[in-house]
Every structure is written in structure tokens, then in C-alpha cells.
Coordinates of C-alpha atoms in Angstrom, one line a residue:
Chain A
M22 CA -9.2 -16.1 31.0
P23 CA -6.6 -18.8 30.0
L24 CA -6.3 -20.0 26.4
E25 CA -6.8 -23.7 25.8
F26 CA -3.1 -24.4 25.3
E27 CA -2.2 -22.6 28.5
K28 CA -4.3 -24.8 30.7
P29 CA -1.4 -27.2 31.7
I30 CA 0.6 -24.2 32.8
L31 CA -2.2 -22.9 34.9
E32 CA -2.8 -26.3 36.4
L33 CA 0.8 -26.5 37.5
E34 CA 0.7 -23.0 38.9
R35 CA -2.4 -24.0 40.9
R36 CA -0.7 -27.1 42.3
I37 CA 2.3 -25.2 43.4
A38 CA 0.2 -22.6 45.1
E39 CA -1.7 -25.4 46.9
L40 CA 1.5 -27.0 48.1
K41 CA 2.8 -23.7 49.4
E42 CA -0.5 -23.2 51.2
T43 CA -0.3 -26.7 52.7
A44 CA 3.3 -26.2 53.8
K45 CA 2.3 -22.9 55.5
A46 CA -0.8 -24.3 57.2
T47 CA 0.8 -27.6 58.4
G48 CA 4.4 -26.6 58.9
V49 CA 5.5 -29.6 56.8
D50 CA 8.7 -29.0 54.8
L51 CA 7.7 -29.3 51.1
E52 CA 10.5 -27.1 49.9
A53 CA 12.0 -29.9 47.7
E54 CA 8.7 -30.8 46.0
I55 CA 7.9 -27.2 45.4
R56 CA 11.3 -26.5 43.8
L57 CA 10.8 -29.5 41.6
L58 CA 7.4 -28.4 40.4
E59 CA 8.7 -24.9 39.9
E60 CA 11.5 -26.1 37.7
R61 CA 8.9 -28.2 35.7
L62 CA 6.7 -25.1 35.4
A63 CA 9.7 -23.1 34.0
R64 CA 10.4 -25.8 31.5
L65 CA 6.7 -26.1 30.5
R66 CA 6.4 -22.4 30.0
K67 CA 9.5 -22.2 27.9
E68 CA 8.4 -25.2 25.8
T69 CA 4.9 -23.8 25.3
Y70 CA 5.8 -20.2 24.5
E71 CA 8.9 -20.9 22.4
N72 CA 7.0 -23.3 20.2
L73 CA 3.8 -21.5 19.7
T74 CA 1.9 -22.7 16.6
P75 CA 0.5 -20.1 14.2
W76 CA -3.0 -20.8 15.5
Q77 CA -1.9 -20.3 19.1
R78 CA -0.4 -17.0 18.1
V79 CA -3.6 -15.9 16.4
Q80 CA -5.4 -16.6 19.7
L81 CA -2.8 -14.5 21.6
A82 CA -3.3 -11.7 19.0
R83 CA -7.0 -11.7 20.0
A84 CA -6.5 -12.1 23.8
P85 CA -8.5 -9.8 26.0
G86 CA -6.2 -7.3 27.7
R87 CA -3.9 -7.0 24.8
P88 CA -2.8 -3.3 24.3
T89 CA -5.1 -1.4 21.9
T90 CA -4.3 1.8 20.0
L91 CA -5.7 3.9 22.8
D92 CA -3.7 2.1 25.4
V93 CA -0.5 2.7 23.4
L94 CA -1.5 6.4 22.9
E95 CA -2.1 6.8 26.6
K96 CA 1.1 5.2 27.8
A97 CA 3.8 5.7 25.1
F98 CA 2.7 9.2 23.9
Q99 CA 2.1 12.5 25.5
D100 CA -0.9 14.9 25.3
F101 CA -3.0 12.9 22.8
I102 CA -5.9 14.9 21.4
E103 CA -8.4 12.7 19.7
L104 CA -10.0 14.2 16.6
H105 CA -13.3 12.9 15.4
G106 CA -15.3 12.5 12.2
D107 CA -14.9 12.2 8.5
R108 CA -16.6 15.6 7.6
A109 CA -18.9 13.7 5.3
F110 CA -21.1 11.2 7.1
A111 CA -20.1 10.2 10.6
D112 CA -17.5 9.4 13.2
D113 CA -16.4 5.8 13.1
P114 CA -15.5 4.5 16.6
A115 CA -13.6 1.6 15.0
I116 CA -10.8 3.9 14.0
V117 CA -9.3 6.5 16.3
G118 CA -6.8 9.2 15.6
G119 CA -5.5 12.6 16.5
L120 CA -2.5 14.7 17.5
A121 CA 0.2 13.6 20.0
Y122 CA 3.8 13.9 21.0
L123 CA 6.2 11.0 20.9
E124 CA 9.3 11.8 23.1
G125 CA 8.5 15.5 22.5
E126 CA 8.1 15.2 18.8
K127 CA 4.8 16.1 17.1
V128 CA 3.1 13.3 15.4
V129 CA -0.3 12.4 13.9
V130 CA -1.6 9.0 14.9
V131 CA -4.4 6.8 13.5
G132 CA -5.3 3.2 14.6
H133 CA -8.0 0.6 14.6
Q134 CA -9.7 0.5 18.0
K135 CA -11.2 -2.7 19.5
G136 CA -13.3 -2.5 22.6
R137 CA -11.7 -3.4 26.0
D138 CA -14.9 -5.1 27.1
T139 CA -18.1 -6.5 25.4
K140 CA -20.0 -3.2 25.7
E141 CA -17.1 -1.2 24.2
N142 CA -16.5 -3.8 21.6
L143 CA -20.1 -3.5 20.4
Q144 CA -19.8 0.3 20.2
R145 CA -16.5 0.0 18.3
N146 CA -17.9 -2.8 16.0
F147 CA -15.1 -5.1 17.1
G148 CA -12.6 -2.9 15.4
M149 CA -14.2 -3.3 11.9
P150 CA -14.3 0.1 10.2
H151 CA -16.9 1.5 7.9
P152 CA -16.0 3.8 5.0
E153 CA -16.2 6.8 7.3
G154 CA -13.4 5.4 9.4
Y155 CA -11.1 5.3 6.5
R156 CA -12.2 8.8 5.5
K157 CA -11.2 10.0 8.9
A158 CA -7.9 8.3 8.5
M159 CA -7.3 10.1 5.1
R160 CA -8.2 13.4 6.7
L161 CA -5.5 12.9 9.3
M162 CA -3.1 11.9 6.5
D163 CA -3.8 15.3 4.9
L164 CA -3.1 16.9 8.2
A165 CA 0.2 15.2 8.7
D166 CA 1.3 16.1 5.2
R167 CA 0.2 19.7 5.6
F168 CA 2.3 20.3 8.7
G169 CA 5.1 17.9 7.9
Y170 CA 4.6 15.7 11.0
P171 CA 5.4 12.0 11.0
F172 CA 2.3 9.8 10.5
L173 CA 2.0 6.7 12.7
T174 CA -0.6 4.0 12.5
F175 CA -1.6 1.0 14.7
V176 CA -3.3 -1.9 13.0
D177 CA -5.7 -4.2 14.9
T178 CA -8.7 -5.3 12.9
P179 CA -10.3 -8.6 11.9
G180 CA -11.1 -6.7 8.6
A181 CA -13.1 -3.9 7.2
Y182 CA -16.8 -4.3 8.1
P183 CA -18.6 -6.6 5.6
G184 CA -22.1 -5.3 5.8
V185 CA -24.8 -3.6 3.7
S186 CA -24.2 -0.1 5.0
A187 CA -20.5 -0.4 4.4
E188 CA -21.0 -1.6 0.8
E189 CA -23.6 1.1 0.1
R190 CA -21.1 3.8 1.1
G191 CA -18.3 2.4 -1.0
Q192 CA -16.1 0.3 1.3
A193 CA -13.9 -0.9 -1.6
W194 CA -13.5 2.6 -2.9
V195 CA -12.4 4.2 0.4
I196 CA -9.9 1.3 1.1
A197 CA -8.4 1.9 -2.3
Q198 CA -8.3 5.6 -1.7
S199 CA -6.8 5.3 1.7
I200 CA -4.0 3.0 0.3
Q201 CA -3.4 5.6 -2.3
R202 CA -3.5 8.6 0.1
M203 CA -1.1 6.9 2.5
S204 CA 1.3 5.9 -0.2
R205 CA 1.5 9.5 -1.3
L206 CA 2.5 10.9 2.1
R207 CA 5.6 13.2 2.0
V208 CA 6.3 12.6 5.7
P209 CA 7.8 9.6 7.5
A210 CA 5.1 6.9 8.0
V211 CA 5.5 4.0 10.4
T212 CA 2.9 1.2 11.1
V213 CA 2.8 -1.1 14.0
I214 CA 0.6 -4.2 13.7
L215 CA -0.6 -4.7 17.2
G216 CA -2.9 -7.7 17.0
E217 CA -4.9 -8.6 14.0
G218 CA -4.0 -7.4 10.5
G219 CA -7.1 -8.5 8.6
S220 CA -6.7 -8.0 4.9
G221 CA -7.5 -4.8 3.0
G222 CA -9.1 -3.2 6.1
A223 CA -5.7 -3.4 7.7
L224 CA -3.6 -2.5 4.7
A225 CA -5.6 0.7 4.1
I226 CA -3.7 2.3 7.0
A227 CA -0.5 0.2 6.7
V228 CA 1.2 1.7 3.6
A229 CA 4.2 2.9 5.6
N230 CA 7.9 3.3 5.1
R231 CA 8.5 0.9 7.9
V232 CA 6.0 -1.8 8.9
L233 CA 6.6 -3.3 12.4
I234 CA 4.7 -6.2 13.9
L235 CA 4.3 -7.5 17.4
E236 CA 5.7 -10.9 18.0
N237 CA 2.3 -12.6 18.3
A238 CA 0.3 -10.5 15.9
W239 CA -0.9 -11.8 12.5
Y240 CA -1.3 -10.1 9.1
S241 CA -2.7 -11.7 6.0
V242 CA -5.1 -11.5 3.1
I243 CA -7.9 -13.3 5.0
S244 CA -8.6 -14.6 8.5
P245 CA -7.7 -18.2 9.2
E246 CA -11.4 -19.0 9.8
S247 CA -12.6 -17.5 6.5
C248 CA -9.8 -19.1 4.6
A249 CA -10.6 -22.5 6.1
A250 CA -14.3 -22.0 5.4
I251 CA -13.5 -21.5 1.7
L252 CA -10.6 -23.8 1.0
W253 CA -11.4 -26.6 3.5
R254 CA -15.1 -25.9 3.5
D255 CA -15.0 -25.9 7.3
A256 CA -14.1 -23.0 9.5
K257 CA -12.9 -25.5 12.2
E258 CA -9.9 -26.2 10.1
A259 CA -8.6 -22.7 11.0
P260 CA -5.5 -24.1 12.7
K261 CA -4.5 -25.6 9.3
A262 CA -5.3 -22.4 7.5
A263 CA -3.2 -20.4 10.0
E264 CA -0.3 -22.6 9.3
A265 CA -0.7 -22.5 5.5
L266 CA -1.2 -18.7 5.3
K267 CA 2.3 -18.0 6.8
L268 CA 0.7 -15.2 8.8
T269 CA 3.1 -15.0 11.8
A270 CA 5.6 -12.2 12.4
K271 CA 8.6 -14.4 11.6
D272 CA 7.1 -15.6 8.3
L273 CA 6.2 -12.1 7.3
L274 CA 9.7 -10.8 8.1
Q275 CA 11.1 -13.5 5.8
L276 CA 8.6 -12.5 3.0
K277 CA 9.7 -8.8 3.6
V278 CA 6.1 -7.9 4.2
V279 CA 7.2 -6.5 7.6
D280 CA 10.6 -4.8 8.4
A281 CA 11.0 -5.7 12.1
I282 CA 9.4 -7.7 15.0
V283 CA 8.6 -6.0 18.3
P284 CA 9.2 -8.5 21.1
E285 CA 6.4 -9.3 23.6
P286 CA 6.6 -10.4 27.2
E287 CA 6.5 -14.2 27.7
G288 CA 3.0 -15.5 27.2
G289 CA 1.9 -12.5 25.1
A290 CA 1.5 -8.7 25.4
H291 CA -1.6 -9.0 27.6
K292 CA 0.5 -10.6 30.3
D293 CA 2.4 -7.4 30.8
P294 CA 0.9 -4.6 28.6
D295 CA 3.2 -1.9 30.1
R296 CA 6.3 -3.8 29.0
A297 CA 4.8 -4.5 25.6
I298 CA 4.1 -0.8 25.1
R299 CA 7.6 0.2 26.2
N300 CA 8.9 -2.2 23.4
I301 CA 6.5 -0.6 20.9
K302 CA 7.7 2.9 21.8
E303 CA 11.3 1.9 21.5
A304 CA 10.7 0.3 18.1
L305 CA 8.8 3.3 16.8
L306 CA 11.6 5.7 17.9
K307 CA 14.1 3.5 16.1
A308 CA 12.1 3.4 12.9
L309 CA 11.6 7.2 12.9
E310 CA 15.3 7.6 13.6
E311 CA 16.1 5.6 10.4
L312 CA 13.8 7.8 8.4
K313 CA 15.3 11.1 9.7
G314 CA 16.9 13.3 7.2
L315 CA 15.0 11.9 4.2
S316 CA 13.5 14.6 2.0
P317 CA 9.7 14.5 1.4
E318 CA 10.4 13.1 -2.1
A319 CA 12.8 10.5 -0.8
L320 CA 10.2 9.4 1.7
Y321 CA 7.7 8.9 -1.1
E322 CA 10.2 7.0 -3.2
D323 CA 11.3 4.9 -0.3
R324 CA 7.7 3.8 0.3
Y325 CA 7.2 3.2 -3.5
R326 CA 10.3 1.0 -3.7
R327 CA 9.3 -0.9 -0.6
F328 CA 5.9 -2.0 -1.9
R329 CA 7.0 -2.2 -5.6
S330 CA 9.4 -4.9 -4.8
L331 CA 7.0 -7.3 -3.0
G332 CA 5.8 -10.5 -4.7
A333 CA 7.2 -13.7 -6.0
F334 CA 7.1 -14.7 -9.7
A335 CA 9.2 -16.1 -12.5
E336 CA 10.3 -14.2 -15.6
P337 CA 9.8 -16.4 -18.7
Chain B
M21 CA -14.2 -11.1 -0.1
A22 CA -16.0 -13.1 -2.7
L23 CA -13.3 -15.7 -2.9
E24 CA -15.8 -18.4 -2.3
R25 CA -17.0 -17.9 -5.8
L26 CA -13.7 -19.3 -7.0
F27 CA -14.9 -22.8 -6.4
R28 CA -18.2 -22.4 -8.0
R29 CA -16.8 -21.6 -11.3
K30 CA -19.2 -21.8 -14.1
R31 CA -18.1 -22.2 -17.6
P32 CA -18.1 -18.7 -19.1
S33 CA -20.7 -19.5 -21.6
G34 CA -22.8 -22.2 -23.2
G35 CA -21.7 -25.8 -23.2
N36 CA -25.0 -27.2 -22.0
R37 CA -25.2 -30.9 -22.9
D38 CA -29.0 -30.7 -23.3
V39 CA -28.8 -28.7 -26.4
P40 CA -27.1 -29.5 -29.7
E41 CA -23.5 -28.2 -30.2
L42 CA -24.7 -25.4 -32.5
W43 CA -26.8 -24.0 -29.8
T44 CA -26.3 -22.5 -26.4
K45 CA -28.6 -21.6 -23.6
C46 CA -28.9 -18.3 -21.8
E47 CA -28.0 -18.6 -18.1
A48 CA -30.6 -16.1 -17.2
C49 CA -33.7 -16.6 -19.3
G50 CA -33.0 -20.1 -20.7
A51 CA -33.5 -19.0 -24.3
Q52 CA -31.9 -21.2 -27.0
I53 CA -29.3 -19.1 -28.8
Y54 CA -27.6 -20.0 -32.0
K55 CA -23.9 -20.2 -31.0
K56 CA -22.6 -18.0 -33.8
E57 CA -25.2 -15.4 -33.0
F58 CA -24.2 -15.6 -29.3
Q59 CA -20.6 -15.0 -30.1
E60 CA -21.3 -12.2 -32.6
N61 CA -23.4 -10.7 -29.8
L62 CA -20.4 -10.7 -27.5
H63 CA -22.0 -13.4 -25.2
V64 CA -24.9 -11.1 -24.5
C65 CA -28.3 -12.9 -24.7
P66 CA -30.2 -11.4 -27.7
K67 CA -33.5 -12.2 -25.9
C68 CA -33.0 -10.8 -22.4
G69 CA -29.7 -8.9 -22.6
H70 CA -28.0 -10.9 -19.9
H71 CA -24.2 -10.5 -20.0
H72 CA -22.4 -13.8 -19.8
R73 CA -18.8 -13.9 -18.7
L74 CA -16.5 -13.2 -21.7
P75 CA -13.3 -15.1 -22.1
A76 CA -10.2 -12.9 -21.9
Q77 CA -9.1 -13.3 -25.5
E78 CA -12.5 -12.4 -26.8
R79 CA -12.5 -9.3 -24.6
V80 CA -9.2 -8.3 -26.1
A81 CA -10.6 -9.0 -29.6
M82 CA -13.6 -6.8 -29.0
L83 CA -11.7 -3.8 -27.5
A84 CA -8.4 -3.7 -29.4
D85 CA -8.4 -2.3 -32.9
P86 CA -7.9 -5.3 -35.3
G87 CA -4.3 -6.3 -35.7
T88 CA -2.8 -3.9 -33.2
F89 CA -2.6 -6.1 -30.0
Q90 CA 0.9 -7.2 -28.9
E91 CA 0.8 -9.4 -25.9
T92 CA 3.2 -8.5 -23.1
T93 CA 2.0 -10.7 -20.2
R94 CA 4.2 -13.7 -19.7
L95 CA 5.3 -13.9 -16.1
R96 CA 4.8 -17.2 -14.4
P97 CA 3.5 -17.8 -10.9
L98 CA 5.6 -19.4 -8.1
D99 CA 4.5 -21.0 -4.9
P100 CA 6.3 -18.7 -2.4
L101 CA 4.5 -20.1 0.7
G102 CA 4.5 -23.8 -0.3
F103 CA 0.7 -23.5 0.1
V104 CA -1.3 -26.7 0.5
D105 CA -5.0 -26.9 1.4
T106 CA -7.0 -29.9 0.2
K107 CA -4.7 -29.8 -2.8
P108 CA -1.2 -28.2 -3.3
Y109 CA -1.3 -24.7 -4.9
V110 CA 1.2 -25.8 -7.6
E111 CA -1.3 -28.5 -8.7
R112 CA -4.1 -26.0 -8.8
L113 CA -1.9 -23.7 -10.9
K114 CA -1.1 -26.5 -13.3
A115 CA -4.8 -27.3 -13.8
Y116 CA -5.7 -23.7 -14.4
Q117 CA -2.8 -23.3 -16.9
A118 CA -3.9 -26.4 -18.8
E119 CA -7.5 -25.2 -18.8
T120 CA -6.8 -21.7 -20.0
G121 CA -3.5 -22.0 -21.8
R122 CA -2.3 -19.0 -19.8
P123 CA 0.4 -18.8 -17.1
D124 CA -1.8 -16.8 -14.7
A125 CA -5.1 -14.8 -14.5
I126 CA -4.3 -11.9 -16.7
L127 CA -3.9 -11.2 -20.4
G128 CA -2.5 -7.9 -21.5
G129 CA -0.4 -6.0 -24.0
T130 CA -0.2 -2.8 -26.1
C131 CA -2.7 -1.9 -28.7
Q132 CA -4.7 0.9 -30.2
I133 CA -8.3 1.5 -29.1
G134 CA -10.1 3.7 -31.6
G135 CA -6.7 4.8 -32.7
V136 CA -5.6 5.8 -29.2
P137 CA -2.4 4.1 -28.1
A138 CA -3.2 2.0 -25.0
V139 CA -2.0 -0.6 -22.6
L140 CA -4.9 -3.1 -22.3
L141 CA -5.0 -5.5 -19.4
V142 CA -7.8 -8.1 -19.0
M143 CA -8.3 -10.3 -16.0
D144 CA -9.3 -13.8 -16.7
Y145 CA -12.0 -15.2 -14.4
A146 CA -11.5 -18.7 -15.8
F147 CA -8.1 -18.8 -14.1
A148 CA -8.5 -19.2 -10.3
G149 CA -11.5 -16.9 -10.3
G150 CA -9.4 -14.1 -11.7
S151 CA -7.7 -13.9 -8.3
M152 CA -4.8 -11.5 -7.9
G153 CA -1.5 -13.0 -6.7
S154 CA 2.1 -11.8 -7.4
V155 CA 1.9 -12.3 -11.1
V156 CA -1.4 -10.4 -11.7
G157 CA -0.1 -7.6 -9.4
E158 CA 3.3 -7.3 -11.2
E159 CA 1.7 -7.4 -14.6
I160 CA -0.6 -4.6 -13.7
A161 CA 2.3 -2.6 -12.2
R162 CA 4.4 -3.2 -15.3
G163 CA 1.4 -2.3 -17.5
A164 CA 0.9 1.0 -15.7
E165 CA 4.6 1.8 -15.9
R166 CA 4.7 0.9 -19.6
A167 CA 1.7 3.2 -20.2
A168 CA 3.5 6.0 -18.5
E169 CA 6.7 5.5 -20.3
E170 CA 5.2 5.1 -23.8
G171 CA 2.5 7.8 -23.4
R172 CA -0.4 5.3 -23.6
A173 CA -3.8 5.2 -22.0
L174 CA -4.3 2.5 -19.4
V175 CA -7.4 0.3 -19.7
I176 CA -8.0 -2.5 -17.2
V177 CA -10.9 -4.9 -17.5
A178 CA -11.5 -6.4 -14.0
A179 CA -13.1 -9.8 -13.4
S180 CA -11.9 -11.2 -10.1
G181 CA -12.9 -12.7 -6.8
G182 CA -10.2 -10.6 -5.1
A183 CA -6.8 -11.3 -3.8
R184 CA -5.4 -14.9 -4.1
M185 CA -5.4 -16.7 -0.8
Q186 CA -2.6 -19.1 -1.7
E187 CA -0.1 -16.2 -1.8
A188 CA -1.6 -14.7 1.4
A189 CA 0.2 -11.6 2.5
L190 CA 2.0 -11.3 -0.8
S191 CA -1.3 -11.1 -2.6
L192 CA -2.4 -8.4 -0.1
M193 CA 0.8 -6.4 -0.9
Q194 CA -0.2 -6.4 -4.6
M195 CA -3.1 -4.1 -3.7
A196 CA -0.6 -1.5 -2.5
K197 CA 1.8 -2.1 -5.4
T198 CA -0.8 -1.7 -8.1
V199 CA -2.3 1.4 -6.5
M200 CA 1.2 3.0 -6.2
T201 CA 2.2 2.4 -9.8
L202 CA -0.9 4.3 -11.0
D203 CA 0.9 7.4 -9.8
R204 CA 3.2 7.1 -12.8
V205 CA 0.2 7.3 -15.1
W206 CA -1.2 10.2 -13.2
A207 CA 2.2 12.0 -13.3
R208 CA 2.2 11.8 -17.1
R209 CA -1.4 13.0 -17.3
L210 CA -2.5 9.9 -19.1
P211 CA -6.0 8.5 -18.9
Y212 CA -6.8 5.4 -16.9
V213 CA -10.2 3.7 -17.5
S214 CA -11.4 0.8 -15.4
V215 CA -14.1 -1.5 -16.8
L216 CA -15.8 -3.6 -14.1
T217 CA -17.3 -6.9 -15.2
D218 CA -19.0 -9.7 -13.4
P219 CA -17.7 -10.3 -10.8
T220 CA -15.3 -7.7 -9.4
T221 CA -14.9 -8.0 -5.6
G222 CA -12.5 -8.0 -2.7
G223 CA -8.9 -6.8 -3.0
V224 CA -9.3 -6.0 -6.7
T225 CA -12.2 -3.6 -6.3
A226 CA -10.4 -2.2 -3.2
S227 CA -7.3 -1.3 -5.1
F228 CA -6.5 -0.3 -8.7
A229 CA -10.0 -1.1 -10.1
A230 CA -11.6 1.7 -7.9
L231 CA -9.1 4.4 -8.7
A232 CA -9.6 5.1 -12.4
D233 CA -10.3 8.5 -14.0
V234 CA -13.5 6.9 -15.4
I235 CA -15.1 3.7 -14.2
L236 CA -17.5 1.8 -16.6
A237 CA -19.5 -1.2 -15.4
E238 CA -21.2 -3.9 -17.4
P239 CA -25.0 -4.3 -16.7
G240 CA -25.8 -6.7 -13.9
A241 CA -22.3 -7.3 -12.8
L242 CA -21.6 -8.2 -9.1
I243 CA -19.3 -5.5 -7.8
G244 CA -18.3 -4.9 -4.2
F245 CA -15.8 -5.4 -1.4
A246 CA -17.2 -8.3 0.6
G247 CA -19.0 -11.2 -1.2
P248 CA -22.7 -11.6 -0.7
R249 CA -22.3 -14.8 1.2
V250 CA -20.0 -13.2 3.8
I251 CA -22.4 -10.3 4.2
R252 CA -25.4 -12.6 4.6
Q253 CA -23.5 -14.4 7.3
T254 CA -22.5 -11.2 9.1
I255 CA -26.0 -9.6 9.1
R256 CA -28.0 -12.8 9.2
Q257 CA -30.7 -11.5 6.8
E258 CA -31.4 -11.6 3.1
L259 CA -29.8 -8.9 1.0
P260 CA -31.9 -6.3 -0.8
E261 CA -32.8 -6.9 -4.5
G262 CA -30.1 -5.8 -6.9
F263 CA -27.6 -5.3 -4.0
Q264 CA -24.0 -4.9 -5.2
R265 CA -25.0 -5.0 -8.9
S266 CA -23.8 -2.3 -11.3
E267 CA -27.0 -0.4 -11.3
F268 CA -26.9 -0.3 -7.5
L269 CA -23.4 1.1 -7.6
L270 CA -24.3 3.7 -10.2
K271 CA -27.1 4.8 -7.9
H272 CA -24.8 5.0 -5.0
G273 CA -22.2 7.0 -6.9
M274 CA -19.4 4.5 -7.2
V275 CA -19.2 4.1 -11.0
D276 CA -19.6 6.6 -13.8
R277 CA -21.6 4.7 -16.3
V278 CA -23.3 1.3 -16.7
T279 CA -22.5 0.4 -20.3
D280 CA -24.0 -2.4 -22.4
R281 CA -21.2 -4.6 -23.7
R282 CA -22.4 -4.1 -27.3
R283 CA -21.7 -0.4 -26.9
L284 CA -18.6 -0.7 -24.7
K285 CA -16.0 -0.3 -27.3
E286 CA -17.7 2.8 -28.7
E287 CA -18.0 4.4 -25.2
L288 CA -14.5 3.5 -24.2
V289 CA -13.1 5.1 -27.4
R290 CA -15.1 8.3 -26.8
V291 CA -13.8 8.5 -23.2
L292 CA -10.2 7.8 -24.2
R293 CA -10.3 10.5 -27.0
H294 CA -11.8 13.0 -24.6
L295 CA -9.1 12.4 -21.9
H296 CA -6.0 11.6 -23.9
P297 CA -4.1 14.9 -24.2
G298 CA -2.5 13.6 -27.5
V299 CA -5.9 13.4 -29.2
A300 CA -7.4 16.5 -30.8
Y301 CA -11.1 17.2 -31.1
A302 CA -12.6 13.9 -32.3
P303 CA -16.3 13.6 -31.7
G304 CA -18.0 10.3 -32.4
V305 CA -16.2 7.2 -33.5

């Protein structure tokens, strides 16, 4: 399904295909015309994808077919064993986690999980966790700490679920606790923001030593739509809000909210998920390499310093 | 997040033009209250008990022992994103500063509370809905560090719509920052008491405010993660009576006590004396 801003590219692709078809059917030499159009197509692609607006990136971050946590676990890791449940209330399908190997090294992994089709999306609540999801995440943080295995997380959520059930079970409390639990890890922690990094629901599993972000992913305090609904009093102003929030990978790198950007294939990770996942794996290994040799206390202090230094204010 | 409340700011109390200057009107029951009585009653309606929002300086005055409060909050906000919505963020800041006489949405310092040395931090709802940006986050972090260094209890009075949108991801990071610095207080085995007042929502509830040793809430305060309007939009039905109010949270196990403002200081002192390792057996106040 093409995004609105990709339609001119698709239109050109269709015309080229038509011309080729005609050339084949009629035997007329259209080589020159086709070459011309192909050059135009290359330019158009470059122009479009190198100058993506923040709002266009938000759309790419939500594109169907973009790699999810389970896709990454399947392709970049070995022998993933999913572990379920928070041992208190339920298993939350919006957060998955378990044990895996990354290039032969034992790791514990947790991530938001969106559905890959409508039916699965409903079952997974569109990747919006309830308190039990964060409790499951904390249980796995305990596990990582106990065995000394690196803790890796994948972020992809519009936000924690804003509903009655979630409030009744202490959504704010578990998010706070999960932030605290993750900040106290004595093992290397690396986060990759895969798609959407929606507010506290994302941060709850993103208090890592190294926070990486995919080129077209977004991460902010609020979604552009909600921000627009509040500040512009109109959700349709989301493109403006996306601009103002400085939620793109590049902006976040400048603000030091993220430490590195993971490149995506042209047109977004969904265009070539395998390549995107190879890039993710490479970035993860590099981040883990940087943290190798740090003592448990040094890892805690490294994380403390990382977050302690964030913010912009003036001394009197 | 209940950030939408930010733009429906009500004056914290009184000021109704229909009644003479000497009188104010209860927001809940409409009773006419003699202003002086209203103030002496800590902005609680003597007729119906409704807790009106209390300005930050009056909160400090009611909790700190007389003459002990030394203000430490003085950081000034910047505009790191160059944020402009229907108005530039810098202009909004200037307007709030002029209105409240404060650089940002927090007032804090060192003091004694019932003789217990403390760092007291009070969020100011009148400033941008008490929203947490870099300044609020840093002041809370410094307050926690100061409490740890000087062996003081930490008391934070929350009143906030959540993280501040105009500092976007940097506001979000303040949630992690404030939570992490609480570790310093824990490590020194010092008490941290959180007082939740109307309203406390979003990224403030979901960070430092929820992680205290003891959590007290004022009666009838709106407390939660998502704001009621957002929840109503999500589930497309009316919310149950009393949903996200202090009493609801007490019932669901999220807060330790719902405490009437007129007894808040007394309860706070008792809790601090119980917890602070530097205070010997000291029943009552």
C-alpha cells in the first residue's frame, strides 16, 4: 500500500512498466524513452527519500510490513524462547520477551509487539501495553541481572494503553517502576527504537546504556496527532506538530536522546526488511562491543550519567 | 496524558466577579466564603470540604516550619527545540513568568518539617499546568541529590498535567532522570514522601511521583496516567463515577493514604519522624 507522498514514484514506475510492455508486444524500439523515464524515476526517488519531512517519516515508521520485534528476533537472533506472563495478573501480548542468542552470546530480549495484520493487531492491542506488559518486562530485567546476560529491548508503540483497565491496575505506577528497574540493571542494556517511540510507554523499556534508532523511526513525549489536538486544537495539524516536536532520528541524535542511527533501505525498512534487520543486528553488536569490559557498577553509572545529563536550562 | 488541561487553566481559587472582593465562591458547592476564612482553611471549602488548588508559595508556607524555608530553585528555562505552535514557546514562558513571578513550574528549597530536615519541592500548576520540562526535571534531580548529600528527607508535592510538550523528547528524558536520582536518596536510607494533589497525571505520575516510600493524596484529586478526555476518546464511553480520583486510587492500592489538607502537615510530620533514621521515638506532633 503506497503512502500518499510515494504516489508520483509509483505512477512513474507504472508508466515505465507499460512502455516496456508495449515495446515487447509491438517490437517498437522505446529504449531511449524508457531510459529517460528511468533516469527521472531515480531522481524522483532520491529527491523524495532524501528530503522526507518529519510527518512522512512518521508514516514510514507506521508502514505495514515494517520489521517488528518478533521479526527481528526471528532473523537476527538464534533459538529465541518466548516467556510469558507477569506472574500477577495476565500475559500482555503487546509486549513480548524471552531468552535468545545473538551471535552465540546469551541475551534477554523484550520488545513492544504490533500485529502484522488487522487480526493480530487487535489481539496485540496495536502494541499498546497494559500494566501486566511492563511487569513482564521487569521480570525479564530481573532475569537478565540474575544471570548477568545483556538486556536488549525493541521499542515500537504508539504509547501505553490509555484505558480504564490500565488505569485501574496502575499504568503510571508500573511505567515508573519499569523505568527504575531498567535504570538499575547491572548488565549492558541496549535499546533499538524500531518504529514508534510513544512517550512513557516507550521510555519504560528504553532506559539503556545505548539507545539506537532506525532512520525513519520517531520518539517523543506525545504523538504528533495528540500534540496537534491539544496545541492546535485540531489533530489534522499533525504534520506541523511532527515538525515542531523534533522527533526524527537526526533531531534526537543532536539532542543526545539517542546515541546512533541505524540506516534503513531506500524508502523505508518495510521495502527490504531483511536488510533493515541486518543493519539492526550490526548496530546491536557494535553497541554491545562498546560496553564490553565495563563492570556491573560501571554499567549502572554509565546509564546514570547518560540520563542525568539530558535537558536544556540556564543557570541564573 | 492530561496535557489538555493545561489550556483550561482555572484560577487556583476565588476571584469571582459576582461576589464582593472580601468573599469567594466554592468551585464545588457554590457557597460564599469569607476570603480570610478560606485562606486560613488552606483553600478548603468550610461547607463542603472541596480542596481548591493551592498556590505553590502557600503550600510551602503550610508545610515548612515557620522561618526555616530557604529557596534553592532558580534555574531558567530555554527553548531547545525552537518550538512554535499557535504561539512561540518563549512567549508562553514569558507570560507564565509574568503571571507567577517564577522562572518555571517548581518552587523548592531546604526547610524543617516538624523539626525533620527536608528538601521540599512544590510543583506550581499555575505555571504551564505544572508541566515538567528540563527545568522541573533538573530541579527535582538536584533536590534529590541535595537531600542525599545533606541527610534530609525528600518531600515532593505534585500538581502537574505531565511532561511539557514544548520540550518534547527532552521532557520525556526528565522522567528517567528524576527516577534515577531517587537512587541517591535510597542509598542514604532517607525518606521520600510524595504528596499527590489535583491534578497529577501523565509523565509526572509515571515517574518520580509514583516511587515514594509513602504516597499521600489529597481528597478528590485527579490522579492517573492518561487524562480522562483521552480515555473517553479511546473507549468511547462515559467513565465510571469517581474514576481516577484519590479515593479510587486508594481502593485500587496505588496510594497509602488520602489525607485532608487540614491534617496534611500533621500526617506528613508523623510519617517523616517514623521513617527518618535520625529521629528518635517521637509520637504525635
